[in-house]
Amino acid sequence: LDEKLFRAASAEVHRQLPEFQPQQIANTTWAMAKSGFVDEELFQAAAKLSLQKLGEFQPMNYSMLLYSFALAKLPHPELFEEVGRKCTITSLSSALSAPHVLTNLALAYSEASVTNVAVFDAIAAVASSSLYDFRTQQIATLAQAFAKAHVRHEKFFESVSNVVVHRLSEFKQHDMQDLLYAYQQLDLSTVSILKAQQWQDQPPTSLPWLAV
């Protein structure tokens, strides 16, 4: 992206921002954070407008918004705190694309070094009952976010272990490595996962019911 073009686009967004709806605000900050060209003044204006319109935000909107701020490395404690109040089990359970929303929220709070225990508890509660809807990469990413935030939620990780054991063949090697490292960081047991891996790696002739 050409910097001159970016500056012109940023100025136009500044002009139109007051009329933006929640999804437009989130899309704008997300695109800017991903581009690498971050207009801090625009982010601050977006945060102020978001706080004013927070009642209109859906989980998909505010999860993307917070992750944008984390990705841009722009802290905004008030925004993270107020969005955190909206992250209840009820609201997150009803979210469209819940795996995406929960993963974005966990990443946002962990990357921004904002440890909001209530938010992680809500994420854990909702994710635990829907992990089969998550892609394996999302499960690994979620575990890494909990580890980075130093949230040792044993019940959640028990649910993760159970799902990993049943979906072991779906995990790519690097995702499994990231997942196990998250367990290691939090000093959580990986016995069930490692046993499942050993079982999976056995040649067919070594399985009891196939032995001659």
XYZ file of N, CA and C in Angstrom:
636
model
N 0.848 -1.194 0.000
C 0.000 0.000 0.000
C 0.885 1.246 0.000
N 0.637 2.131 -0.947
C 1.396 3.358 -1.063
C 1.044 4.297 0.097
N 2.083 4.850 0.757
C 1.833 5.669 1.947
C 1.035 6.927 1.606
N 1.310 7.522 0.472
C 0.585 8.727 0.071
C -0.897 8.415 -0.108
N -1.176 7.263 -0.734
C -2.559 6.839 -0.936
C -3.224 6.563 0.412
N -2.464 5.950 1.299
C -2.983 5.646 2.634
C -3.360 6.934 3.374
N -2.497 7.922 3.309
C -2.777 9.185 3.999
C -4.056 9.834 3.467
N -4.239 9.764 2.158
C -5.440 10.346 1.550
C -6.687 9.577 1.984
N -6.570 8.239 2.003
C -7.702 7.405 2.410
C -8.030 7.641 3.878
N -6.992 7.791 4.686
C -7.178 8.019 6.112
C -7.908 9.337 6.366
N -7.545 10.362 5.615
C -8.195 11.665 5.769
C -9.678 11.575 5.415
N -9.989 10.793 4.374
C -11.380 10.630 3.961
C -12.171 9.858 5.022
N -11.538 8.855 5.609
C -12.198 8.086 6.675
C -12.475 8.985 7.876
N -11.500 9.826 8.211
C -11.690 10.788 9.308
C -12.961 11.611 9.071
N -13.163 12.028 7.842
C -14.289 12.886 7.498
C -15.618 12.139 7.647
N -15.629 10.872 7.233
C -16.871 10.107 7.216
C -17.133 9.341 8.516
N -16.117 9.196 9.357
C -16.197 8.336 10.532
C -17.444 8.554 11.407
N -17.857 9.797 11.672
C -19.017 9.996 12.556
C -20.289 9.307 12.076
N -20.350 8.996 10.779
C -21.556 8.359 10.225
C -21.432 6.843 10.185
N -20.283 6.306 10.558
C -20.047 4.869 10.441
C -20.888 4.071 11.439
N -21.338 2.912 10.974
C -22.006 1.940 11.827
C -20.950 1.005 12.438
N -21.310 0.246 13.488
C -20.320 -0.608 14.163
C -19.480 -1.480 13.233
N -20.124 -2.137 12.262
C -19.355 -3.008 11.374
C -18.355 -2.210 10.540
N -18.738 -1.023 10.130
C -17.831 -0.176 9.347
C -16.644 0.285 10.189
N -16.894 0.608 11.446
C -15.802 1.022 12.338
C -14.809 -0.133 12.509
N -15.353 -1.309 12.791
C -14.493 -2.485 12.997
C -13.721 -2.836 11.731
N -14.401 -2.798 10.586
C -13.742 -3.117 9.314
C -12.603 -2.137 9.024
N -12.826 -0.862 9.355
C -11.827 0.173 9.081
C -10.572 -0.026 9.928
N -10.761 -0.214 11.227
C -9.586 -0.396 12.093
C -8.869 -1.703 11.762
N -9.640 -2.725 11.409
C -9.041 -4.016 11.057
C -8.172 -3.883 9.799
N -8.726 -3.245 8.779
C -7.988 -3.082 7.521
C -6.720 -2.263 7.747
N -6.822 -1.232 8.563
C -5.667 -0.392 8.830
C -4.592 -1.163 9.611
N -5.021 -1.913 10.624
C -4.066 -2.686 11.422
C -3.357 -3.731 10.565
N -4.108 -4.377 9.686
C -3.524 -5.408 8.824
C -2.578 -4.811 7.786
N -2.846 -3.579 7.366
C -2.028 -2.960 6.321
C -0.642 -2.562 6.831
N -0.546 -2.345 8.141
C 0.730 -1.903 8.701
C 0.851 -0.389 8.780
N -0.070 0.328 8.135
C -0.086 1.786 8.202
C -1.148 2.192 9.230
N -0.706 2.601 10.399
C -1.641 2.883 11.486
C -1.690 4.382 11.775
N -2.875 4.943 11.598
C -3.110 6.343 11.919
C -3.627 6.372 13.362
N -2.754 6.703 14.296
C -3.119 6.638 15.710
C -4.286 7.576 16.032
N -4.290 8.734 15.429
C -5.370 9.687 15.681
C -6.719 9.115 15.236
N -6.707 8.418 14.100
C -7.937 7.810 13.608
C -8.401 6.683 14.540
N -7.459 5.894 15.039
C -7.806 4.832 15.980
C -8.437 5.407 17.246
N -7.869 6.493 17.735
C -8.421 7.107 18.941
C -9.834 7.639 18.690
N -10.033 8.204 17.501
C -11.369 8.698 17.138
C -12.345 7.527 17.005
N -11.861 6.418 16.448
C -12.703 5.222 16.299
C -13.075 4.659 17.662
N -12.122 4.687 18.601
C -12.395 4.196 19.953
C -13.452 5.059 20.634
N -13.319 6.372 20.503
C -14.274 7.295 21.116
C -15.684 7.079 20.557
N -15.767 6.920 19.235
C -17.067 6.702 18.600
C -17.645 5.343 19.004
N -16.779 4.343 19.099
C -17.225 3.000 19.487
C -17.796 2.994 20.899
N -17.156 3.719 21.791
C -17.660 3.797 23.165
C -19.040 4.462 23.196
N -19.237 5.433 22.321
C -20.536 6.109 22.255
C -21.620 5.189 21.699
N -21.225 4.315 20.766
C -22.190 3.449 20.089
C -22.126 1.997 20.557
N -21.466 1.747 21.678
C -21.180 0.373 22.081
C -22.442 -0.485 22.222
N -23.542 0.143 22.597
C -24.795 -0.594 22.721
C -25.273 -1.184 21.411
N -24.768 -0.663 20.290
C -25.182 -1.152 18.967
C -24.255 -2.249 18.448
N -23.146 -2.481 19.125
C -22.151 -3.445 18.649
C -22.570 -4.882 18.947
N -22.405 -5.733 17.949
C -22.576 -7.168 18.117
C -21.209 -7.786 18.435
N -21.187 -9.010 19.002
C -19.898 -9.635 19.336
C -18.896 -9.670 18.186
N -19.373 -9.941 16.966
C -18.451 -9.964 15.834
C -17.788 -8.608 15.635
N -18.568 -7.530 15.839
C -18.040 -6.172 15.667
C -16.976 -5.848 16.699
N -17.309 -6.052 17.982
C -16.355 -5.625 19.009
C -15.173 -6.576 19.153
N -15.333 -7.828 18.755
C -14.169 -8.730 18.787
C -13.147 -8.319 17.729
N -13.638 -7.950 16.550
C -12.756 -7.484 15.486
C -12.117 -6.148 15.844
N -12.904 -5.267 16.471
C -12.410 -3.947 16.868
C -11.253 -4.078 17.858
N -11.452 -4.871 18.911
C -10.400 -5.020 19.920
C -9.159 -5.680 19.342
N -9.356 -6.679 18.494
C -8.192 -7.337 17.912
C -7.420 -6.375 17.017
N -8.129 -5.459 16.386
C -7.469 -4.436 15.561
C -6.542 -3.577 16.410
N -7.035 -3.154 17.577
C -6.219 -2.326 18.472
C -5.001 -3.111 18.975
N -5.205 -4.378 19.298
C -4.085 -5.204 19.761
C -3.058 -5.390 18.655
N -3.547 -5.635 17.440
C -2.659 -5.848 16.297
C -1.879 -4.580 15.970
N -2.524 -3.434 16.137
C -1.881 -2.140 15.863
C -0.978 -1.690 17.009
N -1.019 -2.472 18.099
C -0.215 -2.163 19.297
C -0.558 -0.783 19.855
N -1.861 -0.509 19.872
C -2.353 0.749 20.432
C -3.236 0.434 21.638
N -2.744 0.649 22.834
C -3.544 0.335 24.021
C -4.688 1.325 24.190
N -5.812 0.808 24.658
C -6.935 1.685 24.982
C -7.694 1.020 26.133
N -7.213 1.216 27.359
C -7.786 0.526 28.531
C -9.298 0.692 28.674
N -9.813 1.888 28.436
C -11.241 2.117 28.617
C -12.060 1.288 27.637
N -11.612 1.236 26.381
C -12.334 0.462 25.368
C -12.343 -1.020 25.736
N -11.184 -1.545 26.142
C -11.100 -2.958 26.503
C -11.961 -3.250 27.739
N -11.989 -2.328 28.680
C -12.782 -2.534 29.886
C -14.271 -2.530 29.577
N -14.717 -1.567 28.775
C -16.146 -1.456 28.473
C -16.620 -2.613 27.596
N -15.814 -3.014 26.633
C -16.187 -4.172 25.818
C -16.218 -5.423 26.702
N -15.284 -5.501 27.637
C -15.259 -6.637 28.547
C -16.563 -6.821 29.292
N -17.222 -5.721 29.616
C -18.507 -5.794 30.328
C -19.585 -6.443 29.455
N -19.429 -6.342 28.139
C -20.402 -6.925 27.213
C -20.146 -8.415 26.951
N -18.972 -8.876 27.338
C -18.589 -10.262 27.035
C -19.129 -11.237 28.068
N -20.433 -11.366 28.101
C -21.068 -12.309 29.016
C -21.246 -13.654 28.315
N -21.494 -14.683 29.099
C -21.731 -16.005 28.521
C -22.928 -15.959 27.574
N -23.959 -15.244 27.985
C -25.171 -15.152 27.159
C -24.890 -14.490 25.818
N -24.191 -13.352 25.843
C -23.938 -12.630 24.588
C -23.000 -13.414 23.673
N -21.988 -14.033 24.245
C -21.037 -14.776 23.416
C -21.640 -16.075 22.890
N -22.547 -16.668 23.658
C -23.193 -17.906 23.203
C -24.086 -17.663 22.003
N -24.642 -16.472 21.922
C -25.564 -16.157 20.827
C -24.860 -15.547 19.620
N -23.545 -15.416 19.712
C -22.797 -14.758 18.626
C -22.775 -15.599 17.360
N -22.961 -14.933 16.228
C -22.751 -15.598 14.945
C -21.257 -15.842 14.776
N -20.895 -16.950 14.171
C -19.476 -17.304 13.982
C -18.741 -17.283 15.323
N -19.330 -17.941 16.314
C -18.774 -17.922 17.671
C -17.292 -18.317 17.741
N -16.843 -19.356 17.027
C -15.412 -19.691 17.112
C -14.504 -18.529 16.715
N -14.907 -17.805 15.674
C -14.118 -16.666 15.209
C -14.137 -15.545 16.246
N -15.311 -15.287 16.794
C -15.464 -14.223 17.804
C -14.637 -14.531 19.046
N -14.759 -15.750 19.556
C -14.051 -16.126 20.780
C -12.538 -16.106 20.586
N -12.088 -16.587 19.443
C -10.645 -16.586 19.167
C -10.119 -15.158 19.067
N -10.848 -14.291 18.371
C -10.429 -12.890 18.246
C -10.362 -12.198 19.602
N -11.362 -12.448 20.442
C -11.376 -11.817 21.771
C -10.207 -12.287 22.626
N -9.972 -13.584 22.627
C -8.855 -14.121 23.411
C -7.527 -13.555 22.917
N -7.378 -13.487 21.596
C -6.150 -12.914 21.018
C -6.021 -11.437 21.385
N -7.120 -10.709 21.296
C -7.083 -9.272 21.569
C -6.607 -8.991 22.991
N -7.223 -9.655 23.965
C -6.864 -9.392 25.364
C -5.458 -9.896 25.692
N -5.065 -11.022 25.097
C -3.721 -11.544 25.397
C -2.638 -10.714 24.722
N -2.865 -10.343 23.461
C -1.861 -9.559 22.733
C -1.722 -8.151 23.304
N -2.821 -7.619 23.843
C -2.788 -6.275 24.424
C -2.345 -6.306 25.887
N -2.064 -7.519 26.377
C -1.647 -7.704 27.786
C -2.681 -7.161 28.761
N -3.954 -7.393 28.414
C -5.061 -7.004 29.295
C -5.677 -8.296 29.845
N -5.376 -8.619 31.079
C -5.892 -9.854 31.660
C -7.193 -9.561 32.387
N -8.281 -9.774 31.670
C -9.618 -9.599 32.231
C -10.155 -11.004 32.511
N -10.078 -11.419 33.755
C -10.434 -12.796 34.130
C -11.877 -13.121 33.751
N -12.781 -12.173 33.951
C -14.191 -12.409 33.635
C -14.388 -12.700 32.153
N -13.647 -11.997 31.299
C -13.748 -12.232 29.855
C -13.238 -13.624 29.509
N -12.093 -13.996 30.065
C -11.542 -15.320 29.767
C -12.434 -16.431 30.326
N -13.076 -16.183 31.472
C -14.017 -17.162 32.019
C -15.202 -17.357 31.077
N -15.712 -16.254 30.541
C -16.845 -16.339 29.611
C -16.436 -17.047 28.323
N -15.263 -16.709 27.810
C -14.752 -17.379 26.603
C -14.616 -18.882 26.858
N -14.054 -19.237 28.014
C -13.844 -20.643 28.358
C -15.170 -21.390 28.446
N -16.157 -20.778 29.092
C -17.455 -21.426 29.272
C -18.137 -21.692 27.934
N -18.112 -20.705 27.052
C -18.779 -20.850 25.753
C -17.993 -21.788 24.843
N -16.693 -21.636 24.816
C -15.867 -22.473 23.939
C -15.914 -23.939 24.355
N -15.932 -24.188 25.653
C -15.905 -25.574 26.145
C -17.060 -26.404 25.608
N -18.185 -25.767 25.411
C -19.367 -26.497 24.946
C -19.503 -26.513 23.425
N -18.550 -25.882 22.735
C -18.691 -25.803 21.268
C -17.370 -26.047 20.534
N -16.407 -26.687 21.186
C -15.081 -26.850 20.583
C -15.092 -27.666 19.300
N -16.100 -28.513 19.137
C -16.172 -29.301 17.905
C -16.508 -28.427 16.699
N -16.981 -27.204 16.959
C -17.260 -26.266 15.865
C -16.021 -25.468 15.460
N -14.958 -25.562 16.252
C -13.731 -24.812 15.994
C -12.839 -25.565 15.011
N -12.142 -24.816 14.161
C -11.069 -25.421 13.384
C -9.930 -25.758 14.349
N -9.145 -26.746 13.990
C -8.053 -27.152 14.879
C -7.070 -26.005 15.115
N -6.838 -25.193 14.107
C -5.936 -24.052 14.267
C -6.511 -23.066 15.280
N -7.833 -22.886 15.277
C -8.465 -21.979 16.240
C -8.321 -22.517 17.666
N -8.413 -23.833 17.823
C -8.245 -24.425 19.152
C -6.832 -24.163 19.664
N -5.842 -24.368 18.797
C -4.450 -24.124 19.186
C -4.235 -22.646 19.505
N -4.802 -21.769 18.696
C -4.660 -20.327 18.912
C -5.308 -19.905 20.225
N -6.472 -20.468 20.524
C -7.168 -20.156 21.762
C -6.328 -20.576 22.974
N -5.749 -21.770 22.896
C -4.902 -22.252 23.995
C -3.691 -21.342 24.174
N -3.084 -20.925 23.072
C -1.930 -20.022 23.143
C -2.297 -18.688 23.777
N -3.495 -18.178 23.454
C -3.932 -16.897 24.017
C -4.115 -17.003 25.532
N -4.711 -18.098 25.981
C -4.865 -18.301 27.428
C -3.492 -18.366 28.102
N -2.553 -19.050 27.450
C -1.210 -19.176 28.028
C -0.509 -17.824 28.086
N -0.628 -17.058 27.018
C 0.030 -15.746 26.992
C -0.551 -14.810 28.034
N -1.848 -14.969 28.303
C -2.508 -14.128 29.313
C -2.344 -14.704 30.722
N -1.664 -15.850 30.813
C -1.430 -16.522 32.102
C -2.746 -16.890 32.790
N -3.705 -17.350 32.001
C -4.998 -17.780 32.541
C -5.027 -19.307 32.541
N -4.902 -19.874 33.722
C -4.817 -21.339 33.868
C -6.205 -21.886 34.189
N -7.019 -22.008 33.169
C -8.410 -22.413 33.339
C -8.481 -23.932 33.136
N -8.375 -24.670 34.225
C -8.233 -26.121 34.135
C -9.435 -26.801 33.479
N -10.637 -26.375 33.821
C -11.827 -26.998 33.239
C -11.860 -26.812 31.731
N -11.489 -25.621 31.274
C -11.450 -25.362 29.835
C -10.425 -26.258 29.158
N -9.244 -26.368 29.736
C -8.207 -27.178 29.109
C -8.520 -28.674 29.161
N -9.318 -29.105 30.135
C -9.794 -30.491 30.138
C -10.683 -30.726 28.917
N -11.539 -29.757 28.627
C -12.400 -29.852 27.448
C -11.571 -29.867 26.173
N -10.538 -29.025 26.143
C -9.646 -28.992 24.980
C -8.978 -30.353 24.795
N -8.460 -30.922 25.872
C -7.790 -32.222 25.796
C -8.721 -33.291 25.237
N -9.956 -33.318 25.710
C -10.917 -34.310 25.232
C -11.180 -34.174 23.743
N -11.325 -32.948 23.292
C -11.586 -32.712 21.868
C -10.354 -33.050 21.026
N -9.177 -32.691 21.520
C -7.945 -32.973 20.788
C -7.759 -34.483 20.616
N -8.025 -35.240 21.662
C -7.885 -36.701 21.591
C -8.807 -37.276 20.517
N -10.021 -36.759 20.432
C -10.983 -37.277 19.459
C -10.747 -36.754 18.036
N -10.028 -35.641 17.917
C -9.796 -35.049 16.592
C -8.306 -35.015 16.247
N -7.577 -35.912 16.856
C -6.115 -35.886 16.749
C -5.624 -35.884 15.310
N -6.223 -36.680 14.463
C -5.756 -36.796 13.075
C -5.950 -35.515 12.274
N -6.781 -34.600 12.781
C -7.035 -33.349 12.062
C -5.961 -32.295 12.312
N -5.184 -32.463 13.374
C -4.218 -31.434 13.758
C -2.938 -31.513 12.920
N -2.540 -30.355 12.397
C -1.248 -30.270 11.734
C -0.158 -30.239 12.801
N 1.036 -30.641 12.405
C 2.111 -30.783 13.383
C 2.409 -29.475 14.107
N 2.467 -28.356 13.373
C 2.835 -27.094 14.025
C 1.732 -26.617 14.971
N 0.449 -26.922 14.635
C -0.638 -26.552 15.543
C -0.560 -27.371 16.828
N -0.236 -28.651 16.692
C -0.098 -29.508 17.869
C 1.072 -29.055 18.739
N 2.158 -28.657 18.111
C 3.309 -28.160 18.874
C 2.944 -26.896 19.647
N 2.231 -25.988 18.994
C 1.801 -24.753 19.657
C 0.861 -25.067 20.819
N -0.030 -26.017 20.611
C -0.979 -26.397 21.648
C -0.260 -26.973 22.869
N 0.647 -27.903 22.625
C 1.368 -28.538 23.731
C 2.251 -27.529 24.469
N 2.782 -26.562 23.730
C 3.612 -25.531 24.370
C 2.759 -24.667 25.304
N 1.517 -24.408 24.908
C 0.611 -23.637 25.767
C 0.356 -24.392 27.070
N 0.149 -25.692 26.957
C -0.032 -26.522 28.162
C 1.213 -26.443 29.052
N 2.371 -26.526 28.411
C 3.631 -26.481 29.156
C 3.780 -25.149 29.892
N 3.447 -24.053 29.230
C 3.568 -22.736 29.851
C 2.684 -22.604 31.090
N 1.541 -23.274 31.063
C 0.599 -23.181 32.173
C 0.744 -24.344 33.153
N 1.732 -25.180 32.908
C 1.993 -26.338 33.772
C 0.757 -27.232 33.892
N 0.171 -27.555 32.739
C -1.006 -28.411 32.676
C -0.631 -29.772 32.102
N -1.319 -30.790 32.521
C -1.015 -32.151 32.086
C -1.364 -32.363 30.610
N -0.471 -33.015 29.899
C -0.704 -33.373 28.495
C -0.767 -34.885 28.327
N -0.911 -35.604 29.431
C -0.838 -37.071 29.400
C -1.835 -37.676 28.417
N -3.088 -37.245 28.471
C -4.109 -37.849 27.605
C -3.806 -37.616 26.125
N -3.294 -36.429 25.811
C -2.967 -36.127 24.409
C -1.770 -36.953 23.946
N -0.744 -37.030 24.780
C 0.459 -37.789 24.411
C 0.154 -39.272 24.278
N -0.719 -39.805 25.141
C -1.112 -41.212 25.033
C -1.856 -41.459 23.730
N -2.729 -40.524 23.372
C -3.476 -40.651 22.118
C -2.535 -40.616 20.918
N -1.513 -39.762 20.989
C -0.524 -39.701 19.911
C 0.237 -41.010 19.788
N 0.633 -41.579 20.926
C 1.355 -42.855 20.915
C 0.490 -43.955 20.317
N -0.772 -43.968 20.689
C -1.706 -44.960 20.174
C -1.865 -44.805 18.664
N -1.975 -43.569 18.222
C -2.147 -43.296 16.795
C -0.918 -43.719 16.000
N 0.257 -43.582 16.616
C 1.513 -43.883 15.918
C 1.835 -45.377 15.865
N 1.090 -46.188 16.615
C 1.378 -47.629 16.596
C 1.022 -48.225 15.242
N 1.871 -49.097 14.723
C 1.527 -49.789 13.480
C 0.351 -50.729 13.718
N -0.487 -50.988 12.711
C -1.678 -51.814 12.890
C -1.403 -53.166 13.530
N -0.267 -53.786 13.202
C 0.026 -55.128 13.708
C 0.285 -55.149 15.200
N 0.534 -53.950 15.791
C 0.829 -53.900 17.230
C -0.433 -53.722 18.066
N -1.593 -53.491 17.392
C -2.819 -53.320 18.121
C -3.339 -54.684 18.583
N -3.776 -54.785 19.825
C -4.117 -56.068 20.429
C -5.089 -56.911 19.612
N -6.155 -56.269 19.068
C -7.174 -57.053 18.399
C -6.772 -57.478 16.981
N -5.611 -56.914 16.524
C -5.125 -57.293 15.201
C -3.917 -58.210 15.281
N -3.435 -58.428 16.485
C -2.246 -59.260 16.645
C -2.552 -60.704 16.295
N -1.630 -61.342 15.615
C -1.802 -62.752 15.224
C -1.238 -63.636 16.335
